[in-house]
Amino acid sequence: MGKSRYLPLFETRPARGRLLFRSYAASIFIAICFIFWYRLTYFPALETTTETWVWVGMFLSELWFTFYFFITVIVRWNPVFRSTFKDRLSSRYGEEALPGVDVLVCTADPRLEPPTMVISTVLSVMAYDYPPEKLSVYLSDDGGSDVTFYALLEASRFAQIWLPFCRKLKVEPTSPEAYFQMSPEPVDDSAMDNEWFIIKKSYEDVKSRIETVTRLGKVPVDIRKEHKGFDEWDFVSSRHDHPSILQVLIDGRDSNAFDTEGRALPTLVYLAREKRPQFHHHFKAGALNALIRVSSRISNAPFILNVDCDMYSNNSKAIRDALCFFLDEENGHDIAYVQYPQTFSNLTKNEIYGCLRIFMQLELAGFDGNGGSCYVGTGCVHRREALCGMKYSKELPVEWKAMKYDRKIRESASSIQQDCKALASCAYEENTQWGKQMGVKYESLVEDILTGMSIQNKGWRSVYLNPERPAFLGVVPTTLSDTLVQHKRWSEGQLQILLSEHCTLLYDRRNMPLKLQLSYCIYMLWAPNSFATLYFVIVPSFCMLKGISLFPNISSIWGVPYLYVIVVHRVQSLVEFVWCGGTVQGWLNEQRMWLFKRTTSYFFAVIDHTLKLCRCSKSAFVVTRKVADDDVNRRYEQEIMDFGYSSPMFTILATLALFNLFGLVALGTKKVVTDDVLTKVFDIFGFQILLCCVLVFVNLPIYRAMFFRKDSGKIPAFVTLQSITLALLASALAMY
Ligand SMILES: O=c1ccn([C@@H]2O[C@H](COP(=O)(O)OP(=O)(O)O[C@H]3O[C@H](CO)[C@@H](O)[C@H](O)[C@H]3O)[C@@H](O)[C@H]2O)c(=O)[nH]1
Ligand SMILES: [Mn+2]
């Protein structure tokens, strides 16, 4: 093709309103300068040592918040949005010349991640609008469960009717569970409609068979006879102790692997990598690395899509979209991965536990503008070489066509099986670079972010793509404790990166622009953020009771910059949230979660990590629960916060909430008694009172859950009692 006629396969648009944002940021910056001026000028006027120390604390906290604000500005400085031209891709490459794509799906526990959900995800990716002979799907089962294997076996059979049905009706989404839940029953009597009912019935049968087996907890003998693969479980002593299990359920190279319309089926592979108690298995990162190796032996596609088991494909064009970047002749050669945002199917209108909306819809675009999107673990298409650890180099152009995978070459299935089992064994990685220089990284609980950083450090770029129809839909946790525990894992993982040699600001960073390095700090600093936040939640109320004023009088001129920052900064956050598709109530909920996470999850992450450094505890990847009982689901639908059981996190939340409430009450009574010209008190302690009121308002659901609710999701009496005692003690300490 002549250069003059070159048409790009994707385009990039900068976000609108950048000028407005930059002016806003500059104005806040000026206000912050005034705040520091105030802090420093009034410093010498302090009388007691307590006053001096709390003042220093305020100064440090404000300094910290300023630095953090500066980073949030960098992330938002230049967001970019991308779109693709899939028609050009088709006309340039046709169907024949498209590259192979391997899809890696991970599951870890059949009780937390029901096998029916896992196979809906698997079926949804098998049904991509992509030549099936170029598609291979691999499921890693860290639960090592024969029930999950049975579910996949059922899926491999159901695929024979599901895939032609999806093609014929242009089904969207291609997850049978989601599709039949949302698509209305057809009303005509045509043959097509009959087929709709037949397939639906067939899916329901599959589902009910799997659910029966799941309830039993093991596969009955008569079903075990259906497939020789079940024999592998004869050697399984527990999920933590078994040899590699590998079953090719559909072999795409097999000339008999056809759907009911005679078209090829994608290859489908089940893998439970070897587990032995004496080996560390490195959680999801380890699972992915085993899959990367096994897939390289079986299909070796040049592009790898990876999804979590709850993230079904919601857009059957997503692979083609991603390829528009990699296959663009002019600008695609250095792109290592294309990241789709995580979006969720089970959100309620006002998202009581938040859903990373700003992160997924805006900050990732900001990262892209600064040099490359983060890798967020799911919904990401990688170039195999980049994921395997190869450095980018202009001289060594990566040629995807060179990695041809010839489906016609037949090898004996048993020799492939033998090789693959060795590749998925515990000992395979010993004395290799896997997890360090190769594949997904092991040193952090957020293996995704660290792996993305390391890929960018090797000279690759990455892009963020957010098509109008979300590419994947997953599940957000439906209780407060699940959410807080998930965030604890994330912030702990980020802290691990911050304190490791991979910290962007210290690492060998020739290939990462400074603005991208700073952008990563926005998450790496989550955990340390807890200290400044705890300080602001506790100390101003404490000092209010002690009679120490920490902020300027509300009527003084120094009050203006404070008011400006407080009001304008929150307005900007609200506007941003609504722009990203949220509701006003949703924003309020998000603010609450922001406070809860900082005072519990992030704080616990610091403590846990410190214990780990002292070798008192070990890293654990607590898998997020994807199902809940009816009671919990009902409360989630009604957007009522679920506490349900005692947890030290809830004790902290409730104590802080009560402490601030007591503060307000005590102040009220004290002033009525002494009647110390009320307006004067409000003037001197105005900001502290305001802060206290805001905290009480934000904590309203906690008071309700302690004192006014009767359902099983309320705060347990034991936690309430504990918190009242602690908060009373703290208030007494402040007042006397
Ligand atoms: O030992 C393990 C633990 C987890 N998983 C799988 O990893 C995925 C993510 O686990 P989940 O409990 O759903 O974690 P989330 O917090 O929802 O996941 C986010 O955060 C993780 C990093 O902490 C990323 O890996 C994920 O992609 C990202 O969605 C799931 O498919 C699990 O089945 C494994 O395969 N093996
Ligand atoms: Mn998840």
mmCIF file with all atom_site columns, C-alpha atoms in Angstrom, residues 513-661:
data_model
loop_
_atom_site.group_PDB
_atom_site.id
_atom_site.type_symbol
_atom_site.label_atom_id
_atom_site.label_alt_id
_atom_site.label_comp_id
_atom_site.label_asym_id
_atom_site.label_entity_id
_atom_site.label_seq_id
_atom_site.pdbx_PDB_ins_code
_atom_site.Cartn_x
_atom_site.Cartn_y
_atom_site.Cartn_z
_atom_site.occupancy
_atom_site.B_iso_or_equiv
_atom_site.pdbx_formal_charge
_atom_site.auth_seq_id
_atom_site.auth_comp_id
_atom_site.auth_asym_id
_atom_site.auth_atom_id
_atom_site.pdbx_PDB_model_num
ATOM 1   C CA . PRO A 1 513 ? 8.199   9.825   31.327 1.00 0.00 ? 513 PRO A CA 1
ATOM 2   C CA . LEU A 1 514 ? 8.271   11.571  34.720 1.00 0.00 ? 514 LEU A CA 1
ATOM 3   C CA . LYS A 1 515 ? 4.586   12.458  34.476 1.00 0.00 ? 515 LYS A CA 1
ATOM 4   C CA . LEU A 1 516 ? 3.712   8.787   34.107 1.00 0.00 ? 516 LEU A CA 1
ATOM 5   C CA . GLN A 1 517 ? 5.890   7.849   37.061 1.00 0.00 ? 517 GLN A CA 1
ATOM 6   C CA . LEU A 1 518 ? 4.201   10.477  39.176 1.00 0.00 ? 518 LEU A CA 1
ATOM 7   C CA . SER A 1 519 ? 0.806   9.290   37.959 1.00 0.00 ? 519 SER A CA 1
ATOM 8   C CA . TYR A 1 520 ? 1.447   5.829   39.370 1.00 0.00 ? 520 TYR A CA 1
ATOM 9   C CA . CYS A 1 521 ? 1.979   7.448   42.780 1.00 0.00 ? 521 CYS A CA 1
ATOM 10  C CA . ILE A 1 522 ? -1.721  8.216   42.927 1.00 0.00 ? 522 ILE A CA 1
ATOM 11  C CA . TYR A 1 523 ? -2.318  4.565   43.844 1.00 0.00 ? 523 TYR A CA 1
ATOM 12  C CA . MET A 1 524 ? 0.978   3.767   45.485 1.00 0.00 ? 524 MET A CA 1
ATOM 13  C CA . LEU A 1 525 ? 0.214   6.418   48.084 1.00 0.00 ? 525 LEU A CA 1
ATOM 14  C CA . TRP A 1 526 ? -3.200  5.030   48.994 1.00 0.00 ? 526 TRP A CA 1
ATOM 15  C CA . ALA A 1 527 ? -1.940  3.330   52.129 1.00 0.00 ? 527 ALA A CA 1
ATOM 16  C CA . PRO A 1 528 ? 0.104   6.230   53.536 1.00 0.00 ? 528 PRO A CA 1
ATOM 17  C CA . ASN A 1 529 ? -2.916  8.444   52.862 1.00 0.00 ? 529 ASN A CA 1
ATOM 18  C CA . SER A 1 530 ? -4.575  6.815   55.828 1.00 0.00 ? 530 SER A CA 1
ATOM 19  C CA . PHE A 1 531 ? -2.395  8.691   58.307 1.00 0.00 ? 531 PHE A CA 1
ATOM 20  C CA . ALA A 1 532 ? -3.239  12.188  57.162 1.00 0.00 ? 532 ALA A CA 1
ATOM 21  C CA . THR A 1 533 ? -6.901  11.232  56.928 1.00 0.00 ? 533 THR A CA 1
ATOM 22  C CA . LEU A 1 534 ? -6.997  9.693   60.403 1.00 0.00 ? 534 LEU A CA 1
ATOM 23  C CA . TYR A 1 535 ? -5.335  12.826  61.713 1.00 0.00 ? 535 TYR A CA 1
ATOM 24  C CA . PHE A 1 536 ? -8.025  14.996  60.172 1.00 0.00 ? 536 PHE A CA 1
ATOM 25  C CA . VAL A 1 537 ? -10.820 12.769  61.431 1.00 0.00 ? 537 VAL A CA 1
ATOM 26  C CA . ILE A 1 538 ? -9.574  12.621  65.021 1.00 0.00 ? 538 ILE A CA 1
ATOM 27  C CA . VAL A 1 539 ? -7.461  15.613  65.945 1.00 0.00 ? 539 VAL A CA 1
ATOM 28  C CA . PRO A 1 540 ? -9.654  18.612  65.012 1.00 0.00 ? 540 PRO A CA 1
ATOM 29  C CA . SER A 1 541 ? -12.621 17.215  66.978 1.00 0.00 ? 541 SER A CA 1
ATOM 30  C CA . PHE A 1 542 ? -10.348 16.299  69.868 1.00 0.00 ? 542 PHE A CA 1
ATOM 31  C CA . CYS A 1 543 ? -8.888  19.808  69.919 1.00 0.00 ? 543 CYS A CA 1
ATOM 32  C CA . MET A 1 544 ? -12.322 21.366  69.653 1.00 0.00 ? 544 MET A CA 1
ATOM 33  C CA . LEU A 1 545 ? -13.215 19.701  72.946 1.00 0.00 ? 545 LEU A CA 1
ATOM 34  C CA . LYS A 1 546 ? -9.904  20.760  74.455 1.00 0.00 ? 546 LYS A CA 1
ATOM 35  C CA . GLY A 1 547 ? -10.503 24.326  73.333 1.00 0.00 ? 547 GLY A CA 1
ATOM 36  C CA . ILE A 1 548 ? -7.619  24.453  70.860 1.00 0.00 ? 548 ILE A CA 1
ATOM 37  C CA . SER A 1 549 ? -8.391  26.187  67.611 1.00 0.00 ? 549 SER A CA 1
ATOM 38  C CA . LEU A 1 550 ? -6.624  24.736  64.584 1.00 0.00 ? 550 LEU A CA 1
ATOM 39  C CA . PHE A 1 551 ? -7.978  26.822  61.735 1.00 0.00 ? 551 PHE A CA 1
ATOM 40  C CA . PRO A 1 552 ? -8.398  30.554  61.187 1.00 0.00 ? 552 PRO A CA 1
ATOM 41  C CA . ASN A 1 553 ? -11.544 32.260  62.427 1.00 0.00 ? 553 ASN A CA 1
ATOM 42  C CA . ILE A 1 554 ? -14.265 31.803  59.896 1.00 0.00 ? 554 ILE A CA 1
ATOM 43  C CA . SER A 1 555 ? -14.785 35.566  59.628 1.00 0.00 ? 555 SER A CA 1
ATOM 44  C CA . SER A 1 556 ? -11.089 36.342  59.162 1.00 0.00 ? 556 SER A CA 1
ATOM 45  C CA . ILE A 1 557 ? -9.548  36.867  55.770 1.00 0.00 ? 557 ILE A CA 1
ATOM 46  C CA . TRP A 1 558 ? -7.499  33.661  56.276 1.00 0.00 ? 558 TRP A CA 1
ATOM 47  C CA . GLY A 1 559 ? -10.742 31.735  56.253 1.00 0.00 ? 559 GLY A CA 1
ATOM 48  C CA . VAL A 1 560 ? -11.283 32.535  52.597 1.00 0.00 ? 560 VAL A CA 1
ATOM 49  C CA . PRO A 1 561 ? -8.637  30.230  51.076 1.00 0.00 ? 561 PRO A CA 1
ATOM 50  C CA . TYR A 1 562 ? -9.844  27.397  53.297 1.00 0.00 ? 562 TYR A CA 1
ATOM 51  C CA . LEU A 1 563 ? -13.448 27.910  52.262 1.00 0.00 ? 563 LEU A CA 1
ATOM 52  C CA . TYR A 1 564 ? -12.415 28.168  48.639 1.00 0.00 ? 564 TYR A CA 1
ATOM 53  C CA . VAL A 1 565 ? -10.444 24.935  48.669 1.00 0.00 ? 565 VAL A CA 1
ATOM 54  C CA . ILE A 1 566 ? -13.116 23.045  50.580 1.00 0.00 ? 566 ILE A CA 1
ATOM 55  C CA . VAL A 1 567 ? -15.999 24.139  48.378 1.00 0.00 ? 567 VAL A CA 1
ATOM 56  C CA . VAL A 1 568 ? -14.392 24.298  44.932 1.00 0.00 ? 568 VAL A CA 1
ATOM 57  C CA . HIS A 1 569 ? -12.420 21.093  45.314 1.00 0.00 ? 569 HIS A CA 1
ATOM 58  C CA . ARG A 1 570 ? -15.553 19.150  46.229 1.00 0.00 ? 570 ARG A CA 1
ATOM 59  C CA . VAL A 1 571 ? -17.582 20.786  43.461 1.00 0.00 ? 571 VAL A CA 1
ATOM 60  C CA . GLN A 1 572 ? -14.951 19.721  40.960 1.00 0.00 ? 572 GLN A CA 1
ATOM 61  C CA . SER A 1 573 ? -15.080 16.186  42.299 1.00 0.00 ? 573 SER A CA 1
ATOM 62  C CA . LEU A 1 574 ? -18.881 16.159  42.001 1.00 0.00 ? 574 LEU A CA 1
ATOM 63  C CA . VAL A 1 575 ? -18.814 17.499  38.444 1.00 0.00 ? 575 VAL A CA 1
ATOM 64  C CA . GLU A 1 576 ? -16.234 14.905  37.498 1.00 0.00 ? 576 GLU A CA 1
ATOM 65  C CA . PHE A 1 577 ? -18.279 12.106  38.998 1.00 0.00 ? 577 PHE A CA 1
ATOM 66  C CA . VAL A 1 578 ? -21.454 13.119  37.215 1.00 0.00 ? 578 VAL A CA 1
ATOM 67  C CA . TRP A 1 579 ? -19.521 13.577  33.961 1.00 0.00 ? 579 TRP A CA 1
ATOM 68  C CA . CYS A 1 580 ? -18.325 9.986   34.338 1.00 0.00 ? 580 CYS A CA 1
ATOM 69  C CA . GLY A 1 581 ? -21.925 8.847   34.453 1.00 0.00 ? 581 GLY A CA 1
ATOM 70  C CA . GLY A 1 582 ? -22.623 8.768   38.199 1.00 0.00 ? 582 GLY A CA 1
ATOM 71  C CA . THR A 1 583 ? -25.472 10.284  40.205 1.00 0.00 ? 583 THR A CA 1
ATOM 72  C CA . VAL A 1 584 ? -25.255 12.964  42.905 1.00 0.00 ? 584 VAL A CA 1
ATOM 73  C CA . GLN A 1 585 ? -26.234 10.469  45.589 1.00 0.00 ? 585 GLN A CA 1
ATOM 74  C CA . GLY A 1 586 ? -23.670 8.105   44.075 1.00 0.00 ? 586 GLY A CA 1
ATOM 75  C CA . TRP A 1 587 ? -21.043 10.780  44.580 1.00 0.00 ? 587 TRP A CA 1
ATOM 76  C CA . LEU A 1 588 ? -22.019 11.186  48.216 1.00 0.00 ? 588 LEU A CA 1
ATOM 77  C CA . ASN A 1 589 ? -21.734 7.432   48.655 1.00 0.00 ? 589 ASN A CA 1
ATOM 78  C CA . GLU A 1 590 ? -18.359 7.486   46.991 1.00 0.00 ? 590 GLU A CA 1
ATOM 79  C CA . GLN A 1 591 ? -17.183 10.207  49.402 1.00 0.00 ? 591 GLN A CA 1
ATOM 80  C CA . ARG A 1 592 ? -18.297 8.042   52.305 1.00 0.00 ? 592 ARG A CA 1
ATOM 81  C CA . MET A 1 593 ? -16.465 5.025   50.939 1.00 0.00 ? 593 MET A CA 1
ATOM 82  C CA . TRP A 1 594 ? -13.420 7.178   50.406 1.00 0.00 ? 594 TRP A CA 1
ATOM 83  C CA . LEU A 1 595 ? -13.449 8.014   54.117 1.00 0.00 ? 595 LEU A CA 1
ATOM 84  C CA . PHE A 1 596 ? -14.154 4.432   55.203 1.00 0.00 ? 596 PHE A CA 1
ATOM 85  C CA . LYS A 1 597 ? -11.398 2.999   53.033 1.00 0.00 ? 597 LYS A CA 1
ATOM 86  C CA . ARG A 1 598 ? -8.844  5.477   54.225 1.00 0.00 ? 598 ARG A CA 1
ATOM 87  C CA . THR A 1 599 ? -9.578  4.945   57.895 1.00 0.00 ? 599 THR A CA 1
ATOM 88  C CA . THR A 1 600 ? -9.742  1.143   57.724 1.00 0.00 ? 600 THR A CA 1
ATOM 89  C CA . SER A 1 601 ? -8.537  -0.673  54.565 1.00 0.00 ? 601 SER A CA 1
ATOM 90  C CA . TYR A 1 602 ? -5.536  1.544   53.957 1.00 0.00 ? 602 TYR A CA 1
ATOM 91  C CA . PHE A 1 603 ? -4.632  1.710   57.627 1.00 0.00 ? 603 PHE A CA 1
ATOM 92  C CA . PHE A 1 604 ? -4.814  -2.077  57.951 1.00 0.00 ? 604 PHE A CA 1
ATOM 93  C CA . ALA A 1 605 ? -2.733  -2.429  54.814 1.00 0.00 ? 605 ALA A CA 1
ATOM 94  C CA . VAL A 1 606 ? 0.056   -0.449  56.478 1.00 0.00 ? 606 VAL A CA 1
ATOM 95  C CA . ILE A 1 607 ? -0.156  -2.526  59.638 1.00 0.00 ? 607 ILE A CA 1
ATOM 96  C CA . ASP A 1 608 ? -0.239  -5.818  57.777 1.00 0.00 ? 608 ASP A CA 1
ATOM 97  C CA . HIS A 1 609 ? 2.639   -4.873  55.580 1.00 0.00 ? 609 HIS A CA 1
ATOM 98  C CA . THR A 1 610 ? 4.701   -3.841  58.591 1.00 0.00 ? 610 THR A CA 1
ATOM 99  C CA . LEU A 1 611 ? 3.970   -7.218  60.190 1.00 0.00 ? 611 LEU A CA 1
ATOM 100 C CA . LYS A 1 612 ? 5.086   -8.881  56.977 1.00 0.00 ? 612 LYS A CA 1
ATOM 101 C CA . LEU A 1 613 ? 8.322   -6.943  56.969 1.00 0.00 ? 613 LEU A CA 1
ATOM 102 C CA . CYS A 1 614 ? 8.878   -8.206  60.521 1.00 0.00 ? 614 CYS A CA 1
ATOM 103 C CA . ARG A 1 615 ? 8.040   -11.672 59.183 1.00 0.00 ? 615 ARG A CA 1
ATOM 104 C CA . CYS A 1 616 ? 5.086   -11.986 61.549 1.00 0.00 ? 616 CYS A CA 1
ATOM 105 C CA . SER A 1 617 ? 2.585   -12.712 58.784 1.00 0.00 ? 617 SER A CA 1
ATOM 106 C CA . LYS A 1 618 ? 2.376   -13.815 55.158 1.00 0.00 ? 618 LYS A CA 1
ATOM 107 C CA . SER A 1 619 ? 0.809   -12.290 52.055 1.00 0.00 ? 619 SER A CA 1
ATOM 108 C CA . ALA A 1 620 ? -2.662  -13.522 51.271 1.00 0.00 ? 620 ALA A CA 1
ATOM 109 C CA . PHE A 1 621 ? -4.837  -12.902 48.261 1.00 0.00 ? 621 PHE A CA 1
ATOM 110 C CA . VAL A 1 622 ? -8.377  -12.924 49.629 1.00 0.00 ? 622 VAL A CA 1
ATOM 111 C CA . VAL A 1 623 ? -10.540 -13.778 46.640 1.00 0.00 ? 623 VAL A CA 1
ATOM 112 C CA . THR A 1 624 ? -13.538 -11.471 46.319 1.00 0.00 ? 624 THR A CA 1
ATOM 113 C CA . ARG A 1 625 ? -16.876 -13.214 46.836 1.00 0.00 ? 625 ARG A CA 1
ATOM 114 C CA . LYS A 1 626 ? -19.050 -13.046 43.718 1.00 0.00 ? 626 LYS A CA 1
ATOM 115 C CA . VAL A 1 627 ? -22.268 -14.433 45.188 1.00 0.00 ? 627 VAL A CA 1
ATOM 116 C CA . ALA A 1 628 ? -24.242 -13.692 48.323 1.00 0.00 ? 628 ALA A CA 1
ATOM 117 C CA . ASP A 1 629 ? -27.330 -14.972 50.085 1.00 0.00 ? 629 ASP A CA 1
ATOM 118 C CA . ASP A 1 630 ? -30.795 -13.569 49.387 1.00 0.00 ? 630 ASP A CA 1
ATOM 119 C CA . ASP A 1 631 ? -30.883 -11.330 52.436 1.00 0.00 ? 631 ASP A CA 1
ATOM 120 C CA . VAL A 1 632 ? -27.648 -9.655  51.523 1.00 0.00 ? 632 VAL A CA 1
ATOM 121 C CA . ASN A 1 633 ? -28.735 -9.306  47.909 1.00 0.00 ? 633 ASN A CA 1
ATOM 122 C CA . ARG A 1 634 ? -32.009 -7.687  48.915 1.00 0.00 ? 634 ARG A CA 1
ATOM 123 C CA . ARG A 1 635 ? -30.249 -5.110  51.073 1.00 0.00 ? 635 ARG A CA 1
ATOM 124 C CA . TYR A 1 636 ? -27.766 -4.475  48.290 1.00 0.00 ? 636 TYR A CA 1
ATOM 125 C CA . GLU A 1 637 ? -30.604 -3.842  45.832 1.00 0.00 ? 637 GLU A CA 1
ATOM 126 C CA . GLN A 1 638 ? -32.177 -1.431  48.305 1.00 0.00 ? 638 GLN A CA 1
ATOM 127 C CA . GLU A 1 639 ? -28.821 0.273   48.859 1.00 0.00 ? 639 GLU A CA 1
ATOM 128 C CA . ILE A 1 640 ? -28.732 -0.430  52.575 1.00 0.00 ? 640 ILE A CA 1
ATOM 129 C CA . MET A 1 641 ? -25.245 -0.852  53.993 1.00 0.00 ? 641 MET A CA 1
ATOM 130 C CA . ASP A 1 642 ? -24.422 -4.334  55.094 1.00 0.00 ? 642 ASP A CA 1
ATOM 131 C CA . PHE A 1 643 ? -22.311 -4.823  58.222 1.00 0.00 ? 643 PHE A CA 1
ATOM 132 C CA . GLY A 1 644 ? -23.533 -8.182  59.433 1.00 0.00 ? 644 GLY A CA 1
ATOM 133 C CA . TYR A 1 645 ? -20.634 -9.442  61.526 1.00 0.00 ? 645 TYR A CA 1
ATOM 134 C CA . SER A 1 646 ? -17.962 -8.205  63.888 1.00 0.00 ? 646 SER A CA 1
ATOM 135 C CA . SER A 1 647 ? -14.798 -6.978  62.312 1.00 0.00 ? 647 SER A CA 1
ATOM 136 C CA . PRO A 1 648 ? -12.088 -4.730  63.713 1.00 0.00 ? 648 PRO A CA 1
ATOM 137 C CA . MET A 1 649 ? -12.681 -2.525  60.683 1.00 0.00 ? 649 MET A CA 1
ATOM 138 C CA . PHE A 1 650 ? -16.259 -1.889  61.789 1.00 0.00 ? 650 PHE A CA 1
ATOM 139 C CA . THR A 1 651 ? -15.101 -1.124  65.326 1.00 0.00 ? 651 THR A CA 1
ATOM 140 C CA . ILE A 1 652 ? -12.820 1.582   63.974 1.00 0.00 ? 652 ILE A CA 1
ATOM 141 C CA . LEU A 1 653 ? -15.527 3.027   61.743 1.00 0.00 ? 653 LEU A CA 1
ATOM 142 C CA . ALA A 1 654 ? -18.111 3.065   64.518 1.00 0.00 ? 654 ALA A CA 1
ATOM 143 C CA . THR A 1 655 ? -15.704 4.498   67.098 1.00 0.00 ? 655 THR A CA 1
ATOM 144 C CA . LEU A 1 656 ? -14.673 7.340   64.817 1.00 0.00 ? 656 LEU A CA 1
ATOM 145 C CA . ALA A 1 657 ? -18.298 8.065   63.947 1.00 0.00 ? 657 ALA A CA 1
ATOM 146 C CA . LEU A 1 658 ? -19.320 8.144   67.604 1.00 0.00 ? 658 LEU A CA 1
ATOM 147 C CA . PHE A 1 659 ? -16.322 10.189  68.661 1.00 0.00 ? 659 PHE A CA 1
ATOM 148 C CA . ASN A 1 660 ? -17.282 12.941  66.241 1.00 0.00 ? 660 ASN A CA 1
ATOM 149 C CA . LEU A 1 661 ? -20.920 12.759  67.258 1.00 0.00 ? 661 LEU A CA 1
#
